[in-house]
C-alpha angles and dihedrals in degrees: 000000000000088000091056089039090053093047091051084050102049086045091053084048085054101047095044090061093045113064106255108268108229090207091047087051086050093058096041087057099039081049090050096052093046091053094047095042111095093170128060114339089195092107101048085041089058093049087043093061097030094049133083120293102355094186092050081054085050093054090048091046093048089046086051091056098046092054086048083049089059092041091050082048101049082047094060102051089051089047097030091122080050088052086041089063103026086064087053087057088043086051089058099039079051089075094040082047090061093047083055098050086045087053089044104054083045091055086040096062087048089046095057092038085057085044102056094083094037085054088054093045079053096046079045098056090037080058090055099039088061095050098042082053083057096061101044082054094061095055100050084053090051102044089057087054099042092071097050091044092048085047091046090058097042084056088058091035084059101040088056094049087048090243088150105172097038086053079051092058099046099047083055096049082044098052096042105033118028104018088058084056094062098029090125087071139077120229082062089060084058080044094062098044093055088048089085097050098048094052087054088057094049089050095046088046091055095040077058093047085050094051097049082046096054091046096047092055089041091059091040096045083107103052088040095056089036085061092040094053090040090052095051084038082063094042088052106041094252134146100270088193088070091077103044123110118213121228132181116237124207126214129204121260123265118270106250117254106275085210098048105006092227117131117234098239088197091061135061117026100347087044134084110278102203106212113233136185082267090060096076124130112261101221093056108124093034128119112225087251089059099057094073139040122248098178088097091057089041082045083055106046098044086053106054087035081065093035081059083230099113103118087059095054094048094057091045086054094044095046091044088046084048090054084052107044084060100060089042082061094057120093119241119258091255092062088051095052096046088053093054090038097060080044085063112025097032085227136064101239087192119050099159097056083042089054086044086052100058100040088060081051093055101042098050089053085051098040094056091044095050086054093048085055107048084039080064100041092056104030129067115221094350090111131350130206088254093070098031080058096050087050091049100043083054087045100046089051092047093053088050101052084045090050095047094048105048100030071050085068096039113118092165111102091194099043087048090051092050095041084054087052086057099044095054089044084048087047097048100046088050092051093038079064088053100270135134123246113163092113089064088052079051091058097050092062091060091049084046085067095049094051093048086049096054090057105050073059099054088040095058087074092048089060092040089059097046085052092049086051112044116103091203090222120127108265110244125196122204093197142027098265092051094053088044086048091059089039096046089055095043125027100233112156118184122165097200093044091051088055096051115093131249126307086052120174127210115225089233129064133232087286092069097063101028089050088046089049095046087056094056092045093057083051084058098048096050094044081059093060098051093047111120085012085112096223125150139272080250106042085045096055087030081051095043099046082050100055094042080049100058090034082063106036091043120021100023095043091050093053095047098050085054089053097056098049097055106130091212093061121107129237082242091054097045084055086050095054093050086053091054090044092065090048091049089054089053090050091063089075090053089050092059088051092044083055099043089053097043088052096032095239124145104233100223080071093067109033090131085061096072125155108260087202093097087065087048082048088057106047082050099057088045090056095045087051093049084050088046087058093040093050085048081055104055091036086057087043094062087053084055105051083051084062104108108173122179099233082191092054107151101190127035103235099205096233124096117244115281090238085054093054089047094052100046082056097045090052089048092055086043099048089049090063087056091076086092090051118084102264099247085059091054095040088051085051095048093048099041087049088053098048088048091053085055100050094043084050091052096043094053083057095050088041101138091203085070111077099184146007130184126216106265085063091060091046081051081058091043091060096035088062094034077065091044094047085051088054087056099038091052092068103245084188127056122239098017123090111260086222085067087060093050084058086088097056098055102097086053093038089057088044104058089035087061088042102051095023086050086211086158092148095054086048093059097037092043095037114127089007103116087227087059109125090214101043096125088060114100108205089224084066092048092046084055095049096037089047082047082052102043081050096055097041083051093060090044100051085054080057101042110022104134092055114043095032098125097042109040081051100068098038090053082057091048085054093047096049088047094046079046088059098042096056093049090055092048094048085047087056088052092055101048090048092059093036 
């Protein structure tokens, strides 16, 4: 026992110096129950072989037992008279041990004679557990195939209802997750080779889709763009209507009477349709997105991304949607039409089915853009806005040409106004998608011009007939709302007018308002036409001075020139026509007021923007005034052809020609109308008639058709311009000198003085000196008249030759040294001319 003592001790010693081992405490614990257990062991034996080191466990346990072995030992030493005596009592249990086992072996045959049937009933049980085994076996095999078959059958379930991507997903559930799991048998082998295929169907399925998708947008392009351009009509306060398209809708025919069979004509699709509350588009309320489907292109998209094929889809759509895109550009074939109808007939004869035209153009262009866009907005790499902006930059390029080419051909004014409405709504619901547009507002200035340009042409045949129906007389009002009427049309303010009692007349005729009111009414026009153009306060008034400008300059002045050198106008008329001209010059300024209000610009912003139409006013009532002079002229001219001298007259009556007396009349009554006229005008008139009476008189004398004349003619002459003097010196306009007027009449005056006073001598000794009573006398006119003289004399000497011998003879050498001076003097002027 102290040996053992000391050994615990020494060991205690040891393991105080060396750190406790968990594994070794395990085993001292698992030692100590086992030793102190006198039950089951099942449990300590479990821990044993499942624990940590078990044949560490084994070597602890064998020295354990070793050390139990000593102190049994030891024991027995100390008890061997105790052993001594315990092997006598084992001796004698030896024999009772014999009598058991006989027992035993006695109870053991009984035993195995009672345990055959128990060990069948256990071969029998061992039979069932295997098969039982079997079966569990089957369903688990089956419970790994039964997923891939139902998915199998969803995949087909899916494919025949054209759920594509979801197909997709399964097949691809079906090939990675449940077909790994039976690979081992062989109808998943089968399985896998059909997967290929059936991801080429899927693929070929969605590609159809696409393409009915693609052809139904492509049909529905219109309606889509028409939704789209009502429903930014309606954002931006705009005529929606101007975008609809009409369509005729047919109705089914009435059902025949049960009772007679006949069909009622008046009803169905020939009859009147009411329109109810029932009888409202369908789509209104929707956006333009909302009128198609787009799953088929998303399905698409999602499939080939899966199928790792998607750079491949995205160039098919955008090719397709170029292709297109294509086909959207082109013009109908009504705007084609219209275009080679107004080639060959000059005129549209179908502006409705022209404006039709171009709103299915318009809608099929918005309608392909709106679903780009919204293709954009919802997919992911489809399309980009690179490539939206490349189609869009082409586009834009294409419209424009197309625009350009076919409004090109537009007469229409109001086609062409309503073609420009389209083309801003067009315009706005494009920029309002993020695209620009401001070549297209490019392009409506040029149309702005065009249109400009259509009605300065319509309105050539408004002034025209203003100009057919104008009596050119003053307008004259017999009460106070005639005269406002006129006022209130025209803005005429005259102090003195407006003190003179009833009936008043104006100094200008009907032209002079309804030209005014034509011009305001083109203002307006063209102002119609740059509504919702957004351009400025300045560019509007800048737009609008330019247009009444070139209305003015072009079209009006035209018109107006034309006008002036009708044959068939009066001299009254004509005079008329000067006294307009002057008002129409005033209105100018009215007009610029009319304009300022109308824009609401101040005027003193744009005095560099000034009409040019008073310069054209002027030109015009410079013309009217030449015409004035040139009518004075003719009509002076037809007096003149009544004029029937006798170039042989023997004897001198007393009395003026009766054509003189008519046309002095005629000039007095003229002249009275040109109160109305500014007085230089008049004063022009009076002198340029007087200087044409004396011309006309002169040439008469100088007429080479007349031979001879005798004297009593030239005293005729003398008394025909002693009556038109009269006529000048009388003042036939006010405020000028009537001696101004005689003036005319000089060279004629010293003619017919040298002739009838026969101061020949003075002639020659005064002639080219400035106090010379006879400067205005060119010796050429006196060699024609001598040589008329000397031919008459001639015819009467052969008359009367017995009795005046002596004294026609020297006159007829008086004659001959006077023609002799005067040629000298004419051949002396020719000299001096070429020296």
């Amino acid at each position: 026992m102290e040996k053992g003592e000391l050994d615990k001790s020494s060991s205690a010693d040891g393991d105080s110096q060396v750190p406790p081992d968990p594994v070794a405490q395990q085993h001292e614990l698992l030692i100590s129950e086992i030793e102190s257990t006198d039950g089951h062991l099942g449990t300590a034996l479990r821990s044993i072989y499942d624990g940590p080191e078990p044949e560490k466990f084994l070597n602890r346990l064998d020295a354990r037992i070793k050390a139990h072995d000593k102190e049994i030992e030891a024991m027995c030493n100390h008890h061997y008279q105790g052993f001594i005596e315990s092997v006598h009592s084992l001796l004698q249990v030896r024999s009772d041990v014999k009598k058991l086992n006989t027992e035993i072996q006695t109870t053991n045959v009984d035993l195995k004679k009672s345990g055959q049937s128990v060990l069948s009933r256990g071969e029998e049980l061992v039979k069932h557990r295997k098969i039982q085994k079997n079966i569990e076996a089957a369903i688990e095999t089956l419970s790994l195939c039964l997923p891939v078959l139902e998915t199998y059958g969803k995949l087909r379930e899916q494919m025949a209802a054209k759920r594509y991507y979801p197909a997709l997903k399964t097949l691809e559930q079906l090939e990675h997750t449940y077909l790994p799991r039976v690979s081992k048998y062989r109808f998943s082998q089968v399985m896998c080779e059909t997967i290929p295929r059936l991801r080429d169907n899927i693929n070929e399925a969605s590609m159809s889709d696409l393409k009915d998708f693609l052809e139904s947008i492509r049909k529905h392009s219109g309606r889509i763009g028409e939704v789209a351009m009502k429903q930014t009509a309606h954002e931006n306060s705009l005529d929606a209507l101007l975008v609809s398209v009409k369509t005729k809708k047919r109705l089914a025919p009435a059902p025949p009477n049960p009772f007679t069979g006949e069909v009622d004509s008046t009803a169905g699709c020939n009859g009147p349709h009411p329109k109810t509350e029932d009888d409202q588009d369908p789509e209104e309320g929707l956006s333009a997105q909302d009128l198609i489907d787009f799953s088929p292109v998303y399905r698409c998209l999602h499939i080939h991304s899966v199928l790792g094929t998607k750079d491949r889809f995205e160039s098919y759509y955008r090719k397709q949607r170029r292709k297109q895109a294509r086909l959207a550009l082109q013009p109908p074939p009504v705007m084609d039409h219209a275009m080679h109808l107004v080639k060959s007939q000059g005129k549209d004869p179908r502006p409705h089915e022209t404006l039709e035209g171009y709103k299915t153009y318009f809608h099929n262009i918005v309608g392909y853009y709106v679903v780009e866009d919204h293709i954009l907005s919802t997919t992911s790499g489809l399309i980009n806005q690179t490539y939206l902006d490349e189609l869009w930059d082409m586009a834009l390029s294409k419209i424009t040409a197309v625009l350009r080419t076919h409004i090109g051909f537009c007469t229409d004014t109001n086609l062409l106004l309503q073609v420009k409405n389209l083309i801003v709504l067009f315009c706005l619901t494009l920029r309002s998608y993020g695209f620009s547009v401001s070549q297209l507002f490019e392009l409506l200035l040029e149309v702005r011009d065009q249109y400009s340009e259509l009605l300065r042409k319509m309105w050539v045949e408004v002034f025209n007939k203003i100009f057919d129906e104008d009596n050119y007389t003053p307008i004259t009002v017999e009460t106070v709302e005639e005269y406002r009427r006129i006022t209130n049309v025209y803005p005429f303010r005259d102090d003195e007018l407006e003190k003179e009692p009833f009936p008043k007349r104006f100094p200008f005729s009907q032209f002079v308002p309804r030209i005014y009111c034509e011009v305001k009414e083109y203002i307006n026009a063209c102002l119609k036409f740059s509504e919702d153009l957004h351009l400025s306060m300045t560019e509007k008034t800048e737009m609008v001075y330019n247009a009444t400008s070139n209305l003015m300059r072009e079209t009006l002045w035209k018109g107006i020139s034309n006008l002036i050198r009708r044959p068939n106008l009066t001299l009254v008329q004509l005079i008329q026509i000067s006294i307009n001209m002057e008002h129409l010059d005033q209105s100018c300024i009215f007009l610029e007021d009319f304009i300022s209000n109308i824009t609401g610009a101040r005027q003193d912003n744009f005095r560099a923007s000034k009409l040019q139409g008073q310069s054209m006013f002027k030109s015009a009532k410079s013309d009217a005034e030449s015409e004035i002079y040139k009518q004075l002229d003719l009509k002076i001219d037809e007096f003149f052809e009544l004029a029937s001298y006798d170039w042989l007259m023997v004897e001198f009556e007393g009395q003026p020609s009766g054509y003189v007396i008519d046309l002095t009349s005629f000039l007095q009554g003229t002249f009275i109308s040109f109160t109305n006229l500014p007085e230089k005008v008049a004063q022009t008139a009076c002198m340029s008639a007087c200087k044409h009476i004396a011309e006309c008189m002169m040439n008469l004398l100088k007429d080479e058709e007349v031979k001879s004349m005798t004297e009593p003619v030239l005293q005729q002459f003398d008394r025909d311009l002693q009556e038109c003097e009269k006529f000048a010196k009388e003042n036939p306009v006010h405020d000028l000198d009537g001696n101004t007027f005689q003036l005319a009449f000089a060279d004629l005056r010293q003619l017919l003085n040298l002739f009838l006073s026969w101061e020949w001598t003075s002639y020659f000794a005064d002639y080219g000196k400035s106090h010379s009573l006879y400067v205005r006398v060119s010796p050429v006119t006196c060699i024609i008249l001598l040589e008329k003289l000397k031919e008459s004399d001639k015819k009467r000497n052969s008359l009367f030759m017995a009795a005046f011998k002596q004294k026609e003879r020297d006159k007829k050498r008086l004659v001959d040294t006077v023609l002799k001076q005067l040629r000298q003097l004419v051949n002396e002027q020719s000299l001096q001319q070429f020296s």
